[in-house]
Amino acid sequence: VKRAIYFVTGTNTGVGKTVVTCLLARHLHDQTGSAVALKPLCSGGREDAKLARAASGKTLTLDETNPWHFRLPLSPLLAARRERRKLLLTQVVSHIRKIHKRFSILIVEGAGGLLSPMGEDFDSRDLIRKLHAKPIIVCADQLGAINQVRLVMNALPKETSGRAKIVLMSPKRPDLASRSNRLLLQEMFGMNQVHVLPWLNDPYELDGCLKRAAVRRTIDSLI
Ligand SMILES: Nc1ncnc2c1ncn2[C@@H]1O[C@H](COP(=O)(O)OP(=O)(O)O)[C@@H](O)[C@H]1O
Ligand SMILES: [Mg+2]
């Protein structure tokens, strides 16, 4: 199995990063037997980490999946400061590297959007750079998506933007904007880099979703 770290980030919080992380984790876990998802930082509840852990066949403990969690639903930096705690880039990088010694493939979910402050000296961009990770940019497929995706693509470390993938998350009811975003973004960034994930049932069930051809195709295109 080819070693890789996928880093799932996005244009904002609430766009579908956890959904994409869990679909990728379940698929790669089933396919390779050596893939796990991590959610290194949580603020305001550990729900994302529990979902990431379950998607990875509960291979890791919750504390391995999510070593740092802060009470308040703020960006991790601010939530940590409210608890008088400090987190540095090197701490997070060494935890991720330690887990990567045990598993070939990691799927790491960031917190918030690409430039949301995570600790005293870093954000998701710094983690992507340090880990040589493959960025996956999740964005809600609605009016405004093109600007948001371009902003994030421009902010990515230069050496990683060429292999970044963009996932447009379909709304329940596609509109004029969502029908045209994909085509323009593909024109800008390439066919291979832009993919659409259909709307899933709410609540969604991972194995059922992965049986849908359109979901499967998108997940396969990201790896
Ligand atoms: N394609 C989709 N189909 C159905 N529900 C979705 C889809 N994308 C996101 N959601 C829902 O939107 C909410 C936010 O998604 P989530 O993955 O938690 O975002 P993030 O991790 O970026 O904060 C969740 O309730 C999730 O189930
Ligand atoms: Mg999330």
PDB file of C-alpha atoms and ligand atoms in Angstrom:
ATOM      1  CA  VAL A   1       0.000   0.000   0.000  1.00  0.00           C
ATOM      2  CA  LYS A   2       1.349   3.388  -0.992  1.00  0.00           C
ATOM      3  CA  ARG A   3       2.025   5.628   2.004  1.00  0.00           C
ATOM      4  CA  ALA A   4       0.159   8.930   2.069  1.00  0.00           C
ATOM      5  CA  ILE A   5      -1.328  11.543   4.332  1.00  0.00           C
ATOM      6  CA  TYR A   6      -4.548  13.139   3.097  1.00  0.00           C
ATOM      7  CA  PHE A   7      -5.422  16.392   4.808  1.00  0.00           C
ATOM      8  CA  VAL A   8      -9.100  17.304   4.665  1.00  0.00           C
ATOM      9  CA  THR A   9      -9.567  21.035   4.960  1.00  0.00           C
ATOM     10  CA  GLY A  10     -12.143  23.409   3.583  1.00  0.00           C
ATOM     11  CA  THR A  11     -13.409  26.841   2.780  1.00  0.00           C
ATOM     12  CA  ASN A  12     -15.165  27.069   6.152  1.00  0.00           C
ATOM     13  CA  THR A  13     -16.464  25.141   9.102  1.00  0.00           C
ATOM     14  CA  GLY A  14     -19.671  23.165   8.545  1.00  0.00           C
ATOM     15  CA  VAL A  15     -18.988  22.482   4.864  1.00  0.00           C
ATOM     16  CA  GLY A  16     -18.699  18.678   5.018  1.00  0.00           C
ATOM     17  CA  LYS A  17     -15.093  17.934   6.038  1.00  0.00           C
ATOM     18  CA  THR A  18     -16.165  15.269   8.508  1.00  0.00           C
ATOM     19  CA  VAL A  19     -18.404  13.610   5.920  1.00  0.00           C
ATOM     20  CA  VAL A  20     -15.528  13.429   3.417  1.00  0.00           C
ATOM     21  CA  THR A  21     -13.035  12.305   6.090  1.00  0.00           C
ATOM     22  CA  CYS A  22     -15.295   9.460   7.197  1.00  0.00           C
ATOM     23  CA  LEU A  23     -16.124   8.265   3.676  1.00  0.00           C
ATOM     24  CA  LEU A  24     -12.414   8.235   2.776  1.00  0.00           C
ATOM     25  CA  ALA A  25     -11.462   6.525   6.022  1.00  0.00           C
ATOM     26  CA  ARG A  26     -14.049   3.766   5.695  1.00  0.00           C
ATOM     27  CA  HIS A  27     -13.199   3.164   2.053  1.00  0.00           C
ATOM     28  CA  LEU A  28      -9.418   3.107   2.558  1.00  0.00           C
ATOM     29  CA  HIS A  29      -9.689   1.109   5.774  1.00  0.00           C
ATOM     30  CA  ASP A  30     -11.713  -1.561   3.974  1.00  0.00           C
ATOM     31  CA  GLN A  31      -9.490  -1.535   0.899  1.00  0.00           C
ATOM     32  CA  THR A  32      -6.052  -1.495   2.516  1.00  0.00           C
ATOM     33  CA  GLY A  33      -6.463  -2.558   6.152  1.00  0.00           C
ATOM     34  CA  SER A  34      -3.890   0.100   6.993  1.00  0.00           C
ATOM     35  CA  ALA A  35      -5.721   3.418   6.970  1.00  0.00           C
ATOM     36  CA  VAL A  36      -7.061   5.491   9.850  1.00  0.00           C
ATOM     37  CA  ALA A  37      -8.588   8.922  10.264  1.00  0.00           C
ATOM     38  CA  LEU A  38      -7.352  11.486  12.783  1.00  0.00           C
ATOM     39  CA  LYS A  39      -8.966  14.623  14.143  1.00  0.00           C
ATOM     40  CA  PRO A  40      -6.015  15.978  16.124  1.00  0.00           C
ATOM     41  CA  LEU A  41      -7.813  19.070  17.450  1.00  0.00           C
ATOM     42  CA  CYS A  42     -11.417  19.412  18.559  1.00  0.00           C
ATOM     43  CA  SER A  43     -13.074  22.392  20.157  1.00  0.00           C
ATOM     44  CA  GLY A  44     -16.615  22.338  21.481  1.00  0.00           C
ATOM     45  CA  GLY A  45     -17.133  18.571  21.645  1.00  0.00           C
ATOM     46  CA  ARG A  46     -15.378  15.515  20.251  1.00  0.00           C
ATOM     47  CA  GLU A  47     -18.126  14.356  17.906  1.00  0.00           C
ATOM     48  CA  ASP A  48     -15.906  14.615  14.791  1.00  0.00           C
ATOM     49  CA  ALA A  49     -13.265  12.452  16.460  1.00  0.00           C
ATOM     50  CA  LYS A  50     -15.812   9.817  17.444  1.00  0.00           C
ATOM     51  CA  LEU A  51     -17.100   9.691  13.871  1.00  0.00           C
ATOM     52  CA  ALA A  52     -13.552   9.501  12.471  1.00  0.00           C
ATOM     53  CA  ARG A  53     -12.750   6.677  14.886  1.00  0.00           C
ATOM     54  CA  ALA A  54     -15.881   4.711  14.032  1.00  0.00           C
ATOM     55  CA  ALA A  55     -15.242   5.183  10.304  1.00  0.00           C
ATOM     56  CA  SER A  56     -11.771   3.655  10.786  1.00  0.00           C
ATOM     57  CA  GLY A  57     -13.105   0.473  12.397  1.00  0.00           C
ATOM     58  CA  LYS A  58     -12.288   1.723  15.928  1.00  0.00           C
ATOM     59  CA  THR A  59      -8.654   0.821  15.298  1.00  0.00           C
ATOM     60  CA  LEU A  60      -7.370   3.725  17.401  1.00  0.00           C
ATOM     61  CA  THR A  61      -8.505   4.899  20.820  1.00  0.00           C
ATOM     62  CA  LEU A  62     -10.398   8.180  21.044  1.00  0.00           C
ATOM     63  CA  ASP A  63      -7.339   9.837  22.609  1.00  0.00           C
ATOM     64  CA  GLU A  64      -5.113   8.617  19.770  1.00  0.00           C
ATOM     65  CA  THR A  65      -7.635   9.859  17.223  1.00  0.00           C
ATOM     66  CA  ASN A  66      -7.993  13.160  19.048  1.00  0.00           C
ATOM     67  CA  PRO A  67      -5.234  14.017  21.532  1.00  0.00           C
ATOM     68  CA  TRP A  68      -6.239  17.694  21.962  1.00  0.00           C
ATOM     69  CA  HIS A  69      -9.732  18.849  22.783  1.00  0.00           C
ATOM     70  CA  PHE A  70     -10.962  22.128  24.177  1.00  0.00           C
ATOM     71  CA  ARG A  71     -14.294  22.892  25.737  1.00  0.00           C
ATOM     72  CA  LEU A  72     -15.491  26.010  23.943  1.00  0.00           C
ATOM     73  CA  PRO A  73     -16.800  26.011  20.342  1.00  0.00           C
ATOM     74  CA  LEU A  74     -14.182  28.512  19.143  1.00  0.00           C
ATOM     75  CA  SER A  75     -11.192  28.185  16.852  1.00  0.00           C
ATOM     76  CA  PRO A  76      -8.792  25.804  18.642  1.00  0.00           C
ATOM     77  CA  LEU A  77      -6.309  28.606  19.391  1.00  0.00           C
ATOM     78  CA  LEU A  78      -8.924  30.705  21.182  1.00  0.00           C
ATOM     79  CA  ALA A  79     -10.545  27.727  22.884  1.00  0.00           C
ATOM     80  CA  ALA A  80      -7.110  26.637  24.182  1.00  0.00           C
ATOM     81  CA  ARG A  81      -6.281  30.120  25.451  1.00  0.00           C
ATOM     82  CA  ARG A  82      -9.509  30.176  27.467  1.00  0.00           C
ATOM     83  CA  GLU A  83      -8.141  27.117  29.267  1.00  0.00           C
ATOM     84  CA  ARG A  84      -4.669  28.663  29.576  1.00  0.00           C
ATOM     85  CA  ARG A  85      -3.255  25.914  27.379  1.00  0.00           C
ATOM     86  CA  LYS A  86      -0.721  26.257  24.576  1.00  0.00           C
ATOM     87  CA  LEU A  87      -0.337  24.019  21.569  1.00  0.00           C
ATOM     88  CA  LEU A  88       2.581  24.096  19.141  1.00  0.00           C
ATOM     89  CA  LEU A  89       2.951  22.808  15.589  1.00  0.00           C
ATOM     90  CA  THR A  90       5.734  20.370  16.542  1.00  0.00           C
ATOM     91  CA  GLN A  91       3.506  18.606  19.085  1.00  0.00           C
ATOM     92  CA  VAL A  92       0.799  17.911  16.532  1.00  0.00           C
ATOM     93  CA  VAL A  93       3.270  16.940  13.808  1.00  0.00           C
ATOM     94  CA  SER A  94       5.012  14.445  16.063  1.00  0.00           C
ATOM     95  CA  HIS A  95       1.730  12.811  17.091  1.00  0.00           C
ATOM     96  CA  ILE A  96       0.680  12.415  13.446  1.00  0.00           C
ATOM     97  CA  ARG A  97       4.100  11.021  12.482  1.00  0.00           C
ATOM     98  CA  LYS A  98       3.944   8.546  15.333  1.00  0.00           C
ATOM     99  CA  ILE A  99       0.583   7.216  14.112  1.00  0.00           C
ATOM    100  CA  HIS A 100       1.889   7.162  10.534  1.00  0.00           C
ATOM    101  CA  LYS A 101       4.560   4.665  11.633  1.00  0.00           C
ATOM    102  CA  ARG A 102       1.731   2.211  12.384  1.00  0.00           C
ATOM    103  CA  PHE A 103      -0.533   2.831   9.366  1.00  0.00           C
ATOM    104  CA  SER A 104       0.284   3.453   5.707  1.00  0.00           C
ATOM    105  CA  ILE A 105      -2.511   5.906   5.070  1.00  0.00           C
ATOM    106  CA  LEU A 106      -3.763   8.703   7.284  1.00  0.00           C
ATOM    107  CA  ILE A 107      -6.759  10.908   6.688  1.00  0.00           C
ATOM    108  CA  VAL A 108      -6.409  13.994   8.851  1.00  0.00           C
ATOM    109  CA  GLU A 109      -9.326  16.353   9.362  1.00  0.00           C
ATOM    110  CA  GLY A 110      -8.313  19.933  10.122  1.00  0.00           C
ATOM    111  CA  ALA A 111     -10.383  22.322  12.202  1.00  0.00           C
ATOM    112  CA  GLY A 112     -12.412  25.105  10.596  1.00  0.00           C
ATOM    113  CA  GLY A 113     -11.056  26.361   7.285  1.00  0.00           C
ATOM    114  CA  LEU A 114      -7.510  26.382   5.875  1.00  0.00           C
ATOM    115  CA  LEU A 115      -6.377  29.482   7.773  1.00  0.00           C
ATOM    116  CA  SER A 116      -8.354  29.020  10.993  1.00  0.00           C
ATOM    117  CA  PRO A 117      -5.809  29.344  13.807  1.00  0.00           C
ATOM    118  CA  MET A 118      -5.119  25.961  15.373  1.00  0.00           C
ATOM    119  CA  GLY A 119      -2.375  26.700  17.876  1.00  0.00           C
ATOM    120  CA  GLU A 120       0.084  29.381  18.938  1.00  0.00           C
ATOM    121  CA  ASP A 121       2.162  29.081  15.784  1.00  0.00           C
ATOM    122  CA  PHE A 122       0.168  27.220  13.146  1.00  0.00           C
ATOM    123  CA  ASP A 123      -2.932  26.596  11.071  1.00  0.00           C
ATOM    124  CA  SER A 124      -3.940  23.812   8.663  1.00  0.00           C
ATOM    125  CA  ARG A 125      -1.683  25.239   5.952  1.00  0.00           C
ATOM    126  CA  ASP A 126       1.371  24.789   8.168  1.00  0.00           C
ATOM    127  CA  LEU A 127       0.392  21.214   8.967  1.00  0.00           C
ATOM    128  CA  ILE A 128      -0.076  20.400   5.273  1.00  0.00           C
ATOM    129  CA  ARG A 129       3.354  21.829   4.505  1.00  0.00           C
ATOM    130  CA  LYS A 130       5.156  20.081   7.363  1.00  0.00           C
ATOM    131  CA  LEU A 131       3.501  16.699   6.677  1.00  0.00           C
ATOM    132  CA  HIS A 132       3.833  16.904   2.867  1.00  0.00           C
ATOM    133  CA  ALA A 133       0.150  15.997   2.926  1.00  0.00           C
ATOM    134  CA  LYS A 134      -2.226  15.859  -0.020  1.00  0.00           C
ATOM    135  CA  PRO A 135      -4.801  18.603   0.509  1.00  0.00           C
ATOM    136  CA  ILE A 136      -8.505  17.946  -0.007  1.00  0.00           C
ATOM    137  CA  ILE A 137     -10.505  21.162  -0.140  1.00  0.00           C
ATOM    138  CA  VAL A 138     -14.165  20.760   0.803  1.00  0.00           C
ATOM    139  CA  CYS A 139     -16.599  23.462  -0.248  1.00  0.00           C
ATOM    140  CA  ALA A 140     -20.378  23.819  -0.237  1.00  0.00           C
ATOM    141  CA  ASP A 141     -21.539  23.784  -3.862  1.00  0.00           C
ATOM    142  CA  GLN A 142     -23.482  27.044  -3.861  1.00  0.00           C
ATOM    143  CA  LEU A 143     -23.257  30.626  -5.049  1.00  0.00           C
ATOM    144  CA  GLY A 144     -19.887  31.997  -3.869  1.00  0.00           C
ATOM    145  CA  ALA A 145     -18.066  28.675  -4.104  1.00  0.00           C
ATOM    146  CA  ILE A 146     -15.779  29.744  -6.937  1.00  0.00           C
ATOM    147  CA  ASN A 147     -14.371  32.676  -4.989  1.00  0.00           C
ATOM    148  CA  GLN A 148     -13.963  30.557  -1.865  1.00  0.00           C
ATOM    149  CA  VAL A 149     -12.185  27.746  -3.674  1.00  0.00           C
ATOM    150  CA  ARG A 150      -9.858  30.166  -5.471  1.00  0.00           C
ATOM    151  CA  LEU A 151      -8.959  31.844  -2.185  1.00  0.00           C
ATOM    152  CA  VAL A 152      -8.091  28.517  -0.574  1.00  0.00           C
ATOM    153  CA  MET A 153      -6.170  27.240  -3.611  1.00  0.00           C
ATOM    154  CA  ASN A 154      -4.150  30.464  -3.668  1.00  0.00           C
ATOM    155  CA  ALA A 155      -3.347  30.142   0.012  1.00  0.00           C
ATOM    156  CA  LEU A 156      -2.119  26.533  -0.197  1.00  0.00           C
ATOM    157  CA  PRO A 157       1.623  25.902   0.026  1.00  0.00           C
ATOM    158  CA  LYS A 158       2.889  26.189  -3.564  1.00  0.00           C
ATOM    159  CA  GLU A 159       4.491  22.753  -3.528  1.00  0.00           C
ATOM    160  CA  THR A 160       1.181  21.068  -2.609  1.00  0.00           C
ATOM    161  CA  SER A 161      -1.430  22.998  -4.606  1.00  0.00           C
ATOM    162  CA  GLY A 162      -0.691  21.012  -7.763  1.00  0.00           C
ATOM    163  CA  ARG A 163      -1.919  17.810  -6.159  1.00  0.00           C
ATOM    164  CA  ALA A 164      -4.823  19.338  -4.209  1.00  0.00           C
ATOM    165  CA  LYS A 165      -8.313  17.980  -4.809  1.00  0.00           C
ATOM    166  CA  ILE A 166     -11.490  20.010  -4.575  1.00  0.00           C
ATOM    167  CA  VAL A 167     -14.757  18.429  -3.409  1.00  0.00           C
ATOM    168  CA  LEU A 168     -17.968  20.324  -4.054  1.00  0.00           C
ATOM    169  CA  MET A 169     -20.641  19.183  -1.591  1.00  0.00           C
ATOM    170  CA  SER A 170     -24.009  19.139  -3.309  1.00  0.00           C
ATOM    171  CA  PRO A 171     -26.895  20.816  -1.558  1.00  0.00           C
ATOM    172  CA  LYS A 172     -30.173  18.967  -1.091  1.00  0.00           C
ATOM    173  CA  ARG A 173     -31.638  20.931  -3.980  1.00  0.00           C
ATOM    174  CA  PRO A 174     -29.051  21.864  -6.629  1.00  0.00           C
ATOM    175  CA  ASP A 175     -29.600  25.314  -8.142  1.00  0.00           C
ATOM    176  CA  LEU A 176     -28.196  27.243 -11.098  1.00  0.00           C
ATOM    177  CA  ALA A 177     -24.926  27.971  -9.263  1.00  0.00           C
ATOM    178  CA  SER A 178     -24.277  24.399  -8.197  1.00  0.00           C
ATOM    179  CA  ARG A 179     -24.901  23.152 -11.700  1.00  0.00           C
ATOM    180  CA  SER A 180     -22.246  25.455 -13.133  1.00  0.00           C
ATOM    181  CA  ASN A 181     -19.561  25.641 -10.398  1.00  0.00           C
ATOM    182  CA  ARG A 182     -17.999  22.324 -11.277  1.00  0.00           C
ATOM    183  CA  LEU A 183     -17.481  23.176 -14.940  1.00  0.00           C
ATOM    184  CA  LEU A 184     -15.802  26.508 -14.278  1.00  0.00           C
ATOM    185  CA  LEU A 185     -13.623  25.127 -11.490  1.00  0.00           C
ATOM    186  CA  GLN A 186     -12.581  22.245 -13.746  1.00  0.00           C
ATOM    187  CA  GLU A 187     -11.690  24.778 -16.416  1.00  0.00           C
ATOM    188  CA  MET A 188      -9.527  26.615 -13.866  1.00  0.00           C
ATOM    189  CA  PHE A 189      -7.912  23.738 -11.980  1.00  0.00           C
ATOM    190  CA  GLY A 190      -8.276  20.696 -14.228  1.00  0.00           C
ATOM    191  CA  MET A 191     -10.798  17.882 -14.655  1.00  0.00           C
ATOM    192  CA  ASN A 192      -8.845  15.658 -12.347  1.00  0.00           C
ATOM    193  CA  GLN A 193      -8.820  18.053  -9.426  1.00  0.00           C
ATOM    194  CA  VAL A 194     -12.512  18.942  -9.112  1.00  0.00           C
ATOM    195  CA  HIS A 195     -15.164  16.467  -7.961  1.00  0.00           C
ATOM    196  CA  VAL A 196     -18.756  16.603  -6.748  1.00  0.00           C
ATOM    197  CA  LEU A 197     -20.187  14.618  -3.845  1.00  0.00           C
ATOM    198  CA  PRO A 198     -23.939  14.108  -4.073  1.00  0.00           C
ATOM    199  CA  TRP A 199     -26.311  14.992  -1.251  1.00  0.00           C
ATOM    200  CA  LEU A 200     -26.505  12.054   1.161  1.00  0.00           C
ATOM    201  CA  ASN A 201     -29.389  10.926   3.276  1.00  0.00           C
ATOM    202  CA  ASP A 202     -29.636  12.606   6.656  1.00  0.00           C
ATOM    203  CA  PRO A 203     -28.505  10.796   8.761  1.00  0.00           C
ATOM    204  CA  TYR A 204     -26.154   9.121   6.340  1.00  0.00           C
ATOM    205  CA  GLU A 205     -24.723   5.640   6.732  1.00  0.00           C
ATOM    206  CA  LEU A 206     -21.166   5.181   5.442  1.00  0.00           C
ATOM    207  CA  ASP A 207     -21.344   1.700   3.942  1.00  0.00           C
ATOM    208  CA  GLY A 208     -24.643   2.439   2.212  1.00  0.00           C
ATOM    209  CA  CYS A 209     -23.280   5.709   0.789  1.00  0.00           C
ATOM    210  CA  LEU A 210     -20.141   3.993  -0.503  1.00  0.00           C
ATOM    211  CA  LYS A 211     -22.303   1.615  -2.517  1.00  0.00           C
ATOM    212  CA  ARG A 212     -23.704   4.515  -4.529  1.00  0.00           C
ATOM    213  CA  ALA A 213     -21.822   4.817  -7.818  1.00  0.00           C
ATOM    214  CA  ALA A 214     -21.634   8.631  -7.713  1.00  0.00           C
ATOM    215  CA  VAL A 215     -20.222   8.620  -4.174  1.00  0.00           C
ATOM    216  CA  ARG A 216     -17.791   5.840  -4.941  1.00  0.00           C
ATOM    217  CA  ARG A 217     -16.533   7.579  -8.063  1.00  0.00           C
ATOM    218  CA  THR A 218     -15.802  10.784  -6.169  1.00  0.00           C
ATOM    219  CA  ILE A 219     -14.091   9.030  -3.264  1.00  0.00           C
ATOM    220  CA  ASP A 220     -11.987   6.991  -5.712  1.00  0.00           C
ATOM    221  CA  SER A 221     -11.006  10.201  -7.512  1.00  0.00           C
ATOM    222  CA  LEU A 222      -9.608  11.716  -4.345  1.00  0.00           C
ATOM    223  CA  ILE A 223      -7.053   8.974  -3.688  1.00  0.00           C
TER     224      ILE A 223
HETATM  225  N1  LIG B   1     -23.419  15.705   1.019  1.00  0.00           N
HETATM  226  C1  LIG B   1     -24.070  15.786   2.188  1.00  0.00           C
HETATM  227  N2  LIG B   1     -25.238  15.139   2.351  1.00  0.00           N
HETATM  228  C2  LIG B   1     -25.904  15.185   3.525  1.00  0.00           C
HETATM  229  N3  LIG B   1     -25.487  15.869   4.582  1.00  0.00           N
HETATM  230  C3  LIG B   1     -24.345  16.537   4.486  1.00  0.00           C
HETATM  231  C4  LIG B   1     -23.566  16.536   3.295  1.00  0.00           C
HETATM  232  N4  LIG B   1     -22.479  17.300   3.515  1.00  0.00           N
HETATM  233  C5  LIG B   1     -22.570  17.747   4.768  1.00  0.00           C
HETATM  234  N5  LIG B   1     -23.687  17.290   5.359  1.00  0.00           N
HETATM  235  C6  LIG B   1     -24.112  17.590   6.737  1.00  0.00           C
HETATM  236  O1  LIG B   1     -23.727  18.936   7.035  1.00  0.00           O
HETATM  237  C7  LIG B   1     -23.293  19.055   8.369  1.00  0.00           C
HETATM  238  C8  LIG B   1     -21.885  19.628   8.410  1.00  0.00           C
HETATM  239  O2  LIG B   1     -20.993  18.686   7.842  1.00  0.00           O
HETATM  240  P1  LIG B   1     -19.600  18.311   8.536  1.00  0.00           P
HETATM  241  O3  LIG B   1     -18.995  17.211   7.748  1.00  0.00           O
HETATM  242  O4  LIG B   1     -19.786  18.079  10.002  1.00  0.00           O
HETATM  243  O5  LIG B   1     -18.808  19.698   8.309  1.00  0.00           O
HETATM  244  P2  LIG B   1     -17.361  20.150   8.839  1.00  0.00           P
HETATM  245  O6  LIG B   1     -16.637  18.928   9.282  1.00  0.00           O
HETATM  246  O7  LIG B   1     -16.723  20.822   7.659  1.00  0.00           O
HETATM  247  O8  LIG B   1     -17.615  21.113   9.952  1.00  0.00           O
HETATM  248  C9  LIG B   1     -23.378  17.671   8.995  1.00  0.00           C
HETATM  249  O9  LIG B   1     -24.583  17.548   9.706  1.00  0.00           O
HETATM  250  C10 LIG B   1     -23.378  16.748   7.774  1.00  0.00           C
HETATM  251  O10 LIG B   1     -24.006  15.519   8.042  1.00  0.00           O
HETATM  252 MG    MG B   2     -15.798  18.420  11.082  1.00  0.00          MG
END
